[in-house]
Coordinates of C-alpha atoms and ligand atoms in Angstrom, one line a residue:
M1 CA -136.2 19.1 -205.3
F2 CA -139.8 19.2 -206.8
Y3 CA -141.9 17.3 -204.4
I4 CA -145.4 16.8 -205.5
T5 CA -148.4 15.1 -204.1
T6 CA -152.1 14.4 -204.9
A7 CA -155.0 14.2 -202.6
I8 CA -155.3 10.7 -201.3
D9 CA -158.6 9.0 -202.2
Y10 CA -161.2 7.4 -200.0
V11 CA -161.5 3.6 -200.6
N12 CA -165.0 3.2 -200.1
G13 CA -165.6 2.1 -203.6
A14 CA -163.6 1.7 -206.8
P15 CA -161.6 4.5 -208.5
H16 CA -163.4 6.8 -210.8
I17 CA -162.5 9.0 -213.7
G18 CA -161.8 12.2 -211.1
H19 CA -159.3 10.2 -209.3
A20 CA -157.7 8.9 -212.4
Y21 CA -157.6 12.6 -213.8
E22 CA -155.8 13.9 -210.6
K23 CA -153.1 11.2 -210.4
V24 CA -152.4 11.5 -214.2
L25 CA -152.1 15.3 -213.9
A26 CA -150.0 14.9 -211.2
D27 CA -147.8 12.3 -213.2
V28 CA -147.4 14.7 -215.9
I29 CA -146.4 17.5 -213.9
A30 CA -143.9 15.3 -212.1
R31 CA -142.6 13.9 -215.5
Y32 CA -142.3 17.3 -217.2
Q33 CA -140.4 18.6 -214.1
R34 CA -137.8 15.6 -214.4
L35 CA -137.5 16.6 -218.0
R36 CA -136.7 19.9 -216.9
G37 CA -133.8 18.4 -214.9
E38 CA -135.3 18.7 -211.4
E39 CA -135.0 16.1 -208.9
V40 CA -138.6 14.8 -208.2
Y41 CA -140.4 13.1 -205.6
Y42 CA -144.0 12.3 -206.3
L43 CA -146.2 11.1 -203.7
T44 CA -149.8 9.6 -204.0
G45 CA -151.9 7.3 -202.0
V46 CA -155.1 6.4 -200.3
D47 CA -157.4 7.6 -197.5
Q48 CA -158.2 4.5 -195.4
Y49 CA -160.1 5.6 -192.1
G50 CA -163.3 7.5 -191.4
Q51 CA -166.7 6.9 -191.0
K52 CA -167.8 6.5 -194.7
V53 CA -165.3 3.7 -195.0
Q54 CA -166.5 2.0 -191.8
Q55 CA -170.1 2.3 -193.1
T56 CA -169.5 1.0 -196.7
A57 CA -167.8 -2.0 -195.1
E58 CA -170.3 -2.5 -192.4
K59 CA -173.0 -2.5 -195.6
E60 CA -171.0 -5.2 -197.0
G61 CA -170.6 -7.2 -193.8
V62 CA -166.9 -7.3 -194.0
N63 CA -164.4 -5.7 -191.4
P64 CA -163.0 -2.5 -192.5
A65 CA -159.4 -3.6 -192.6
T66 CA -160.2 -6.3 -195.0
F67 CA -162.4 -3.9 -197.0
V68 CA -159.7 -1.4 -197.2
K69 CA -157.1 -3.8 -198.4
R70 CA -159.5 -5.0 -201.2
N71 CA -160.1 -1.7 -202.5
T72 CA -156.9 -0.2 -202.0
K73 CA -155.4 -3.0 -204.3
L74 CA -158.1 -1.7 -207.2
F75 CA -156.3 1.7 -207.0
Q76 CA -152.9 0.4 -206.9
N77 CA -153.7 -1.7 -210.1
L78 CA -155.1 1.1 -211.9
W79 CA -152.3 3.5 -211.1
L80 CA -150.0 0.7 -212.3
K81 CA -151.9 0.4 -215.6
L82 CA -152.0 4.1 -216.1
G83 CA -148.3 4.1 -216.1
L84 CA -147.9 6.3 -212.8
Q85 CA -144.4 7.0 -211.8
N86 CA -144.7 7.7 -208.2
D87 CA -142.0 7.6 -205.9
G88 CA -144.0 7.2 -202.7
W89 CA -147.3 5.4 -201.6
A90 CA -149.3 7.0 -198.9
A91 CA -151.7 4.7 -197.2
T92 CA -153.0 5.9 -194.0
T93 CA -153.1 2.6 -192.2
D94 CA -149.6 2.3 -192.6
E95 CA -147.7 1.8 -189.2
R96 CA -145.5 4.8 -190.1
H97 CA -148.2 7.3 -190.7
R98 CA -150.1 6.4 -187.3
T99 CA -146.8 7.0 -185.1
C100 CA -146.3 10.3 -186.9
V101 CA -149.9 11.2 -186.4
Q102 CA -149.9 10.3 -182.9
A103 CA -146.5 12.3 -182.2
I104 CA -148.0 15.4 -183.6
L105 CA -151.3 15.3 -181.6
S106 CA -148.9 14.6 -178.5
D107 CA -146.8 17.9 -179.5
L108 CA -149.9 19.9 -180.3
N109 CA -151.2 19.2 -176.9
E110 CA -148.2 19.9 -175.1
K111 CA -147.9 23.2 -176.8
G112 CA -151.8 23.8 -175.4
Q113 CA -153.2 23.7 -179.0
L114 CA -155.7 21.0 -178.0
Y115 CA -158.4 21.1 -175.4
K116 CA -161.3 18.8 -174.5
K117 CA -164.7 20.2 -174.5
A118 CA -168.6 19.0 -174.7
Y119 CA -170.7 20.2 -177.6
K120 CA -174.1 19.7 -178.9
G121 CA -174.8 20.3 -182.6
F122 CA -176.0 19.0 -185.8
Y123 CA -173.5 16.6 -187.6
S124 CA -173.2 15.6 -191.3
V125 CA -172.3 12.0 -191.5
R126 CA -171.4 12.5 -195.1
Q127 CA -168.9 15.2 -194.6
E128 CA -168.0 13.9 -191.2
Q129 CA -168.1 17.4 -189.4
F130 CA -170.5 19.2 -187.0
L131 CA -172.2 21.9 -188.8
T132 CA -173.1 25.5 -188.1
D133 CA -175.8 28.1 -188.8
R134 CA -173.7 29.2 -191.5
D135 CA -174.1 25.9 -193.2
R136 CA -177.7 26.3 -193.6
N137 CA -179.2 27.4 -196.9
E138 CA -181.5 30.0 -197.4
A139 CA -184.5 28.3 -196.4
G140 CA -182.6 27.7 -192.8
E141 CA -182.2 24.0 -193.8
F142 CA -178.9 21.9 -194.1
G143 CA -179.4 21.1 -197.8
P144 CA -178.9 17.7 -199.5
E145 CA -175.1 18.4 -199.7
W146 CA -174.6 17.5 -196.3
G147 CA -176.3 14.2 -196.6
Q148 CA -177.8 12.6 -193.4
V149 CA -177.7 15.3 -190.6
E150 CA -178.3 14.1 -186.9
E151 CA -178.2 15.9 -183.5
R152 CA -175.4 14.9 -181.4
D153 CA -174.1 15.7 -177.7
E154 CA -170.8 14.6 -177.1
E155 CA -167.4 15.5 -175.7
N156 CA -164.4 15.7 -178.1
W157 CA -160.9 17.3 -178.8
Y158 CA -160.4 20.6 -180.2
F159 CA -157.7 22.0 -182.3
R160 CA -157.4 25.9 -181.9
L161 CA -157.8 26.7 -185.3
S162 CA -158.8 30.3 -184.2
D163 CA -155.4 30.9 -183.2
H164 CA -154.0 31.0 -186.6
A165 CA -157.0 32.7 -188.3
E166 CA -155.4 36.2 -188.6
W167 CA -152.0 34.6 -189.5
L168 CA -153.9 32.9 -192.4
K169 CA -155.6 36.0 -193.6
E170 CA -152.3 37.7 -194.0
F171 CA -150.4 35.0 -195.5
T172 CA -153.0 34.1 -198.0
A173 CA -153.3 37.7 -198.9
K174 CA -149.3 38.2 -199.5
Q175 CA -148.4 34.9 -200.7
T176 CA -149.8 35.2 -204.0
D177 CA -148.9 31.9 -205.2
F178 CA -150.0 29.8 -202.5
V179 CA -153.1 29.0 -204.0
I180 CA -153.1 28.4 -207.9
P181 CA -154.9 29.2 -209.9
G182 CA -155.4 32.7 -208.7
F183 CA -159.1 32.6 -208.9
R184 CA -159.2 29.7 -206.6
R185 CA -157.2 31.8 -204.2
N186 CA -159.9 34.6 -204.4
E187 CA -162.2 32.0 -203.4
L188 CA -160.2 31.0 -200.4
L189 CA -159.5 34.8 -199.6
G190 CA -163.4 35.2 -199.6
A191 CA -164.1 32.2 -197.4
L192 CA -161.4 33.7 -195.0
A193 CA -163.0 37.1 -194.9
N194 CA -166.7 35.5 -194.1
S195 CA -165.3 32.8 -191.5
G196 CA -165.9 33.1 -187.8
E197 CA -163.3 32.0 -185.7
M198 CA -164.2 28.5 -184.7
D199 CA -161.8 25.7 -183.3
L200 CA -161.9 22.3 -185.2
C201 CA -163.4 19.5 -183.7
I202 CA -160.1 16.7 -184.5
S203 CA -161.7 13.7 -182.5
R204 CA -164.5 11.1 -182.6
P205 CA -165.6 8.9 -179.5
K206 CA -164.7 5.4 -180.1
E207 CA -168.2 4.2 -179.4
R208 CA -169.4 6.0 -182.5
L209 CA -166.3 5.4 -184.8
R210 CA -163.8 2.9 -184.1
W211 CA -161.9 3.0 -187.6
G212 CA -159.4 5.8 -187.0
I213 CA -156.0 6.7 -185.4
E214 CA -156.2 6.4 -181.6
F215 CA -155.4 9.4 -179.8
P216 CA -152.2 8.5 -177.8
F217 CA -153.4 10.5 -174.7
D218 CA -157.1 9.7 -174.4
P219 CA -157.7 6.0 -175.7
D220 CA -161.6 6.7 -175.9
F221 CA -161.3 8.7 -179.0
V222 CA -159.9 8.3 -182.7
T223 CA -158.6 11.2 -184.9
Y224 CA -160.9 12.8 -187.1
V225 CA -160.3 11.6 -190.9
W226 CA -159.2 14.8 -192.4
F227 CA -157.0 15.6 -189.5
D228 CA -155.3 12.2 -190.0
A229 CA -155.1 12.5 -193.9
L230 CA -153.5 15.8 -194.3
I231 CA -150.9 14.7 -192.2
N232 CA -149.9 12.1 -194.9
Y233 CA -148.2 14.9 -196.8
I234 CA -145.4 15.2 -194.4
S235 CA -145.4 11.7 -192.7
F236 CA -144.7 9.9 -196.0
A237 CA -142.2 12.5 -196.8
G238 CA -140.2 11.7 -193.4
Y239 CA -141.2 14.1 -190.9
G240 CA -140.2 13.0 -187.5
K241 CA -139.2 9.6 -188.9
K242 CA -137.9 7.0 -186.8
E243 CA -133.9 5.9 -186.9
G244 CA -133.4 3.5 -189.5
S245 CA -136.8 4.2 -191.3
D246 CA -136.7 4.0 -195.0
L247 CA -139.0 7.2 -195.5
P248 CA -137.4 10.0 -197.5
D249 CA -135.4 12.8 -195.9
F250 CA -138.0 15.5 -194.8
K251 CA -135.5 18.3 -195.1
K252 CA -135.0 17.4 -198.6
L253 CA -138.2 17.2 -199.8
W254 CA -140.2 20.0 -197.7
P255 CA -141.7 22.5 -198.8
C256 CA -143.9 20.8 -201.0
A257 CA -143.8 22.3 -204.4
A258 CA -147.4 21.3 -205.2
H259 CA -150.4 19.6 -203.5
V260 CA -152.5 18.7 -206.3
I261 CA -156.2 18.7 -205.1
G262 CA -159.6 19.1 -206.8
K263 CA -161.8 22.4 -205.9
D264 CA -164.0 20.6 -203.6
I265 CA -161.3 20.1 -201.0
L266 CA -159.5 23.5 -200.9
V267 CA -162.1 25.2 -198.3
P268 CA -161.8 24.4 -195.7
A269 CA -159.5 21.4 -195.5
H270 CA -156.5 22.4 -197.6
G271 CA -156.9 26.1 -197.6
I272 CA -157.6 26.6 -194.0
Y273 CA -157.1 23.5 -191.8
W274 CA -153.7 22.5 -193.2
P275 CA -151.8 25.7 -193.4
C276 CA -153.2 26.3 -189.6
M277 CA -152.0 22.9 -188.4
L278 CA -148.5 23.3 -190.1
H279 CA -148.4 26.9 -188.4
A280 CA -149.1 25.2 -185.0
M281 CA -146.5 22.8 -185.4
G282 CA -144.2 25.5 -186.0
F283 CA -143.7 25.8 -189.8
S284 CA -142.7 29.2 -190.8
D285 CA -144.4 31.0 -193.8
G286 CA -141.5 30.0 -196.0
E287 CA -142.3 26.4 -195.2
M288 CA -145.9 26.4 -196.3
P289 CA -146.7 24.3 -199.2
K290 CA -148.4 25.5 -202.5
I291 CA -151.8 24.2 -203.5
L292 CA -152.6 23.5 -207.3
V293 CA -156.4 23.3 -207.7
H294 CA -158.0 21.5 -210.6
G295 CA -161.6 21.6 -211.6
W296 CA -163.8 18.6 -211.9
W297 CA -165.1 16.4 -214.7
N298 CA -168.6 16.3 -215.2
M299 CA -171.2 14.8 -217.1
K300 CA -173.4 16.6 -219.5
G301 CA -173.0 19.5 -217.3
E302 CA -173.9 17.5 -214.0
K303 CA -171.9 16.6 -211.3
M304 CA -170.8 12.6 -211.7
S305 CA -172.1 10.7 -208.7
K306 CA -173.1 7.3 -207.8
S307 CA -176.6 8.1 -207.1
L308 CA -177.0 9.7 -210.7
G309 CA -175.4 6.6 -212.2
N310 CA -173.1 8.8 -214.6
V311 CA -170.0 7.6 -212.9
V312 CA -167.1 6.8 -215.5
D313 CA -164.9 3.8 -214.8
P314 CA -161.4 4.7 -215.8
D315 CA -160.3 0.9 -215.6
A316 CA -162.7 -0.3 -218.3
L317 CA -162.1 3.0 -220.4
A318 CA -158.2 2.1 -220.6
D319 CA -159.3 -1.5 -221.5
K320 CA -161.6 -0.3 -224.3
F321 CA -159.7 2.6 -225.5
G322 CA -156.0 2.1 -224.4
V323 CA -154.2 3.8 -221.6
D324 CA -152.5 6.2 -224.3
A325 CA -156.0 7.6 -225.4
L326 CA -157.2 7.7 -221.8
R327 CA -154.0 9.8 -220.6
Y328 CA -154.0 11.8 -223.4
Y329 CA -157.8 12.9 -222.9
L330 CA -157.7 13.5 -219.2
V331 CA -155.3 16.2 -219.6
R332 CA -156.1 17.4 -223.5
D333 CA -159.7 18.3 -222.8
I334 CA -159.7 20.3 -219.6
T335 CA -157.9 23.6 -218.5
T336 CA -156.3 22.9 -215.2
G337 CA -158.0 24.9 -212.5
K338 CA -161.8 24.7 -214.5
D339 CA -164.4 22.2 -215.1
A340 CA -164.9 20.4 -218.3
D341 CA -167.3 17.8 -219.5
F342 CA -166.3 14.3 -220.0
D343 CA -167.3 13.1 -223.6
L344 CA -166.3 9.7 -224.9
D345 CA -166.8 11.2 -228.7
R346 CA -164.4 13.9 -227.8
L347 CA -162.1 11.3 -226.5
V348 CA -162.1 9.1 -229.7
M349 CA -162.0 12.5 -231.9
L350 CA -159.0 13.8 -230.4
Y351 CA -156.9 10.6 -230.2
N352 CA -157.8 9.9 -233.9
Q353 CA -157.2 13.3 -235.1
E354 CA -154.1 14.6 -233.2
L355 CA -152.4 11.4 -232.6
A356 CA -153.6 8.7 -235.1
N357 CA -153.7 11.0 -237.8
E358 CA -151.4 14.0 -237.3
L359 CA -148.4 12.6 -235.2
G360 CA -148.9 8.9 -236.6
N361 CA -148.7 10.5 -239.9
L362 CA -145.6 12.3 -239.3
C363 CA -143.9 9.3 -237.8
N364 CA -145.0 6.9 -240.8
R365 CA -143.9 9.6 -243.4
A366 CA -140.6 10.7 -241.6
L367 CA -139.5 7.0 -241.4
N368 CA -140.8 5.4 -244.4
M369 CA -139.7 7.7 -246.7
T370 CA -136.1 7.9 -245.0
A371 CA -136.2 4.2 -245.4
R372 CA -137.4 3.9 -249.0
F373 CA -135.7 7.1 -250.8
A374 CA -132.5 7.3 -248.5
N375 CA -131.9 3.8 -247.4
G376 CA -132.9 4.8 -243.8
I377 CA -129.8 7.1 -243.8
V378 CA -130.3 10.8 -242.5
T379 CA -127.9 13.4 -244.3
T380 CA -127.6 16.5 -242.3
T381 CA -125.3 18.6 -244.5
S382 CA -127.7 19.2 -247.2
E383 CA -129.5 22.0 -248.9
I384 CA -131.4 24.5 -246.4
G385 CA -133.6 26.8 -247.9
E386 CA -136.2 29.1 -246.4
D387 CA -138.8 26.5 -245.9
E388 CA -136.5 24.6 -243.6
Q389 CA -135.4 27.8 -241.9
K390 CA -139.1 28.5 -241.4
L391 CA -139.6 25.0 -240.1
R392 CA -136.7 25.5 -237.5
A393 CA -138.3 29.0 -236.4
S394 CA -141.7 27.1 -235.9
L395 CA -140.0 24.3 -233.7
E396 CA -138.3 27.0 -231.6
T397 CA -141.5 29.1 -230.9
V398 CA -143.4 25.7 -230.2
T399 CA -140.9 24.6 -227.7
A400 CA -141.0 28.1 -226.0
E401 CA -144.8 28.1 -225.9
Y402 CA -144.8 24.5 -224.6
R403 CA -142.5 25.4 -222.1
A404 CA -144.4 28.3 -220.9
A405 CA -147.5 26.4 -220.8
M406 CA -146.2 23.5 -219.1
D407 CA -144.4 25.8 -216.2
A408 CA -148.0 27.2 -215.6
F409 CA -149.4 23.6 -215.4
D410 CA -151.6 24.3 -218.4
I411 CA -151.0 20.8 -220.0
A412 CA -153.5 21.2 -222.9
E413 CA -152.0 24.2 -224.0
G414 CA -148.8 22.4 -223.8
L415 CA -150.1 19.6 -225.9
K416 CA -151.6 22.1 -228.7
A417 CA -148.1 23.6 -228.9
I418 CA -146.8 20.1 -229.8
N419 CA -149.7 19.7 -232.1
R420 CA -149.0 22.9 -234.1
Q421 CA -145.5 21.8 -234.8
V422 CA -147.0 18.3 -236.2
T423 CA -149.2 19.8 -238.3
Y424 CA -146.7 22.2 -239.4
C425 CA -144.4 19.3 -240.3
N426 CA -147.2 17.6 -242.3
A427 CA -147.9 20.5 -244.1
Y428 CA -144.3 21.0 -245.0
A429 CA -144.2 17.3 -246.4
E430 CA -147.0 18.2 -248.5
R431 CA -145.6 21.3 -250.0
N432 CA -142.0 19.8 -250.6
K433 CA -143.3 16.4 -251.9
P434 CA -140.2 14.1 -250.9
W435 CA -141.9 11.4 -253.3
E436 CA -141.5 13.8 -256.3
L437 CA -138.0 14.8 -255.2
A438 CA -136.8 11.4 -255.1
K439 CA -137.8 10.8 -258.8
D440 CA -135.0 13.2 -259.8
P441 CA -131.2 12.2 -258.8
A442 CA -130.3 16.1 -259.3
L443 CA -132.8 17.0 -256.4
K444 CA -131.2 14.5 -253.9
G445 CA -129.7 17.3 -251.7
R446 CA -133.4 18.8 -251.6
L447 CA -134.8 15.5 -250.7
D448 CA -132.3 14.7 -248.0
A449 CA -132.9 18.2 -246.6
V450 CA -136.5 17.6 -246.2
L451 CA -136.3 14.0 -244.8
Y452 CA -133.9 15.5 -242.3
H453 CA -136.1 18.2 -241.3
L454 CA -139.0 15.7 -240.7
V455 CA -136.8 13.2 -238.5
E456 CA -135.5 15.9 -236.5
S457 CA -138.8 17.4 -235.7
L458 CA -140.1 14.0 -234.8
A459 CA -137.3 13.5 -232.2
H460 CA -138.3 16.8 -230.7
C461 CA -141.8 16.1 -230.6
A462 CA -141.4 12.7 -228.9
V463 CA -139.7 14.2 -226.2
L464 CA -142.0 16.9 -225.7
L465 CA -144.7 14.5 -225.8
S466 CA -143.0 12.0 -222.9
P467 CA -144.4 13.5 -219.9
V468 CA -148.0 12.9 -221.1
L469 CA -147.4 9.6 -223.5
P470 CA -144.2 8.0 -222.0
D471 CA -144.8 4.9 -223.9
P472 CA -145.5 6.2 -227.1
A473 CA -142.6 8.5 -226.8
E474 CA -140.4 5.4 -226.1
R475 CA -141.8 3.7 -229.3
I476 CA -140.9 6.7 -231.6
A477 CA -137.6 6.9 -230.0
A478 CA -136.9 3.2 -230.8
Q479 CA -138.4 3.5 -234.4
L480 CA -135.7 6.5 -234.9
R481 CA -133.2 4.3 -233.1
M482 CA -132.3 6.9 -230.9
D483 CA -132.0 4.9 -227.6
D484 CA -131.1 7.9 -225.6
L485 CA -133.6 10.3 -226.7
L486 CA -135.5 10.2 -223.8
K487 CA -132.6 10.7 -221.4
L488 CA -132.5 14.2 -222.9
K489 CA -133.6 17.4 -220.8
L490 CA -135.5 20.2 -221.9
D491 CA -132.5 22.6 -222.2
D492 CA -130.9 19.9 -224.5
L493 CA -133.5 20.5 -227.0
K494 CA -131.4 22.2 -229.6
W495 CA -131.6 21.7 -233.3
G496 CA -129.0 18.5 -234.2
L497 CA -130.2 15.8 -232.2
V498 CA -130.0 13.6 -235.1
A499 CA -126.3 13.1 -236.3
E500 CA -125.0 12.9 -239.8
G501 CA -125.3 9.4 -241.2
H502 CA -127.7 8.2 -238.3
E503 CA -129.9 5.2 -239.5
T504 CA -133.4 5.1 -238.6
G505 CA -135.5 2.2 -238.0
K506 CA -138.8 0.9 -239.7
P507 CA -142.1 2.6 -238.7
K508 CA -144.7 0.7 -236.9
P509 CA -148.0 2.5 -236.0
V510 CA -147.9 4.0 -232.8
F511 CA -151.1 5.0 -232.4
P512 CA -153.6 2.5 -234.0
R513 CA -156.6 4.1 -234.8
I514 CA -159.8 3.7 -232.6
V515 CA -162.3 2.1 -234.5
I516 CA -165.9 2.0 -232.8
E517 CA -167.8 -0.4 -234.1
E518 CA -171.6 0.2 -234.3
E519 CA -173.8 -1.4 -232.0
A520 CA -175.5 -4.2 -233.8
S521 CA -179.0 -3.2 -234.3
Ligands
LIG601 N1 -159.8 11.7 -198.8 C1 -160.1 13.0 -199.2 C2 -158.8 13.7 -199.7 C3 -157.7 13.7 -198.5 S1 -156.2 14.6 -199.1 C4 -155.5 14.6 -197.7 C5 -160.9 12.9 -200.5 N2 -161.2 12.0 -201.4 S2 -162.0 11.6 -202.6 O1 -161.9 10.2 -202.8 O2 -163.4 12.1 -202.3 O3 -161.2 12.7 -203.7 C6 -159.9 12.5 -204.1 C7 -159.7 13.7 -204.9 O4 -160.4 13.2 -206.4 C8 -160.1 15.1 -204.7 O5 -159.0 15.8 -205.0 C9 -161.5 15.3 -205.6 O6 -161.5 16.7 -205.8 C10 -161.1 14.5 -206.9 N3 -162.4 14.2 -207.6 C11 -163.3 13.7 -207.1 N4 -164.1 13.8 -208.2 C12 -163.6 14.3 -209.1 C13 -164.1 14.7 -210.4 N5 -165.2 14.2 -210.9 N6 -163.3 15.4 -211.4 C14 -162.2 15.6 -210.9 N7 -161.6 15.6 -209.6 C15 -162.3 14.9 -208.8 O7 -161.5 14.3 -201.0

């Protein structure tokens, strides 16, 4: 089983492009794994508790429950629009999640992993955590990244994070694929080497924060939002589920093949708190999840933020340019792990060039010419020359390169591999000029060979493209009249998908060009 999750998004506003990127990236990986023949479970969802959410709700004058419900809908609707094929939905106000978090708190308490103490210190409201002197900048101050910082003196519950520090250092050092890509693992190793052995404050007094999961053995406190949120990965996978629950079978899903998260939440949340929490619960080294860390979409080299007013709205983009263009751009113009600049001109250019022009052209040519010059009938027993052999060799190479890239979560390289075959086929058509061959009945064998090689290549490309662009792949399969094409698995992609005498359908534009109308001056 390939169990894949994303970070769960705070619902204190509408979804932004970073949220959409992560969800689409995980969806592409999930779909690719299904294509490989794996059984997949894809979980995504929303992080609904915490001070940020409570504060924004208060500002808007609504109660947090209503506020969260309303905003959660925005996320759900967008994921539906973007075609996410998620199997589960993690919403932290879900009763089943609360029961699981409380059972874990009780269990950890019984194991002596929790204790209560008074603490006086500085607290970042934005990051919802106490700060230490290590968090001060060179000028000795708490920088703007911490937002509003206040001094607090209060009693809280702590988790004995320090008990697990040595184990985590050793584990991260030996488990080379614990965090992917490697340079992100190095960041974690660096953070672990410099970390002081501190315990983690996991409660908030109710007088300050009501919007959270209540401590089962101390009702004056609610659970710190990160401690509750991280548990979603197991609670919604069926960990400790009640009899008769419709949640999945935990033993089947766990360990998680990939928690897909952004670089900002590796240290400390996913790289330190989460493995230590699991370790404290009794999870062995072999039961630790893998963490796939992606980079950020920026704007002209700057972070996107509400205060800078440069946040991109994925919903509006999908309406304006179409879901296909958006899904494609989100995984085509960024290398998994690294940052990239979000650039609308490039979104339009890459879609128009690689999809509307190149792939659209191949679809149109292959089907149109088969219809016009061969009554829509593919003849496979035809004259195979050197050029056809080269085309087949190119397809084989491209498929292997695509596989290697996609196995390494490098979607952009996978797409570039497909594009190489598409360009190859278009050049092959230009070279062999079926429209000329059609003029001479003596060249019918050559004509059939060229048409066949274009149609067969198109069928392969549609399958390879399907994890990123499932709907266009369906449209191509329908025009090819190959209803079962997208039921094929990666290993089935051998030459000969199109049968002798197969009748193809009529071409209809799969990728209408995006035309940007000049703003009226
Ligand atoms: N609620 C926490 C995650 C809890 S997971 C147990 C959170 N939420 S968030 O809404 O702030 O961010 C959700 C995800 O979106 C994170 O993985 C974050 O890295 C990602 N992104 C937020 N902005 C982003 C970009 N501009 N670009 C790419 N991803 C970004 O953190």
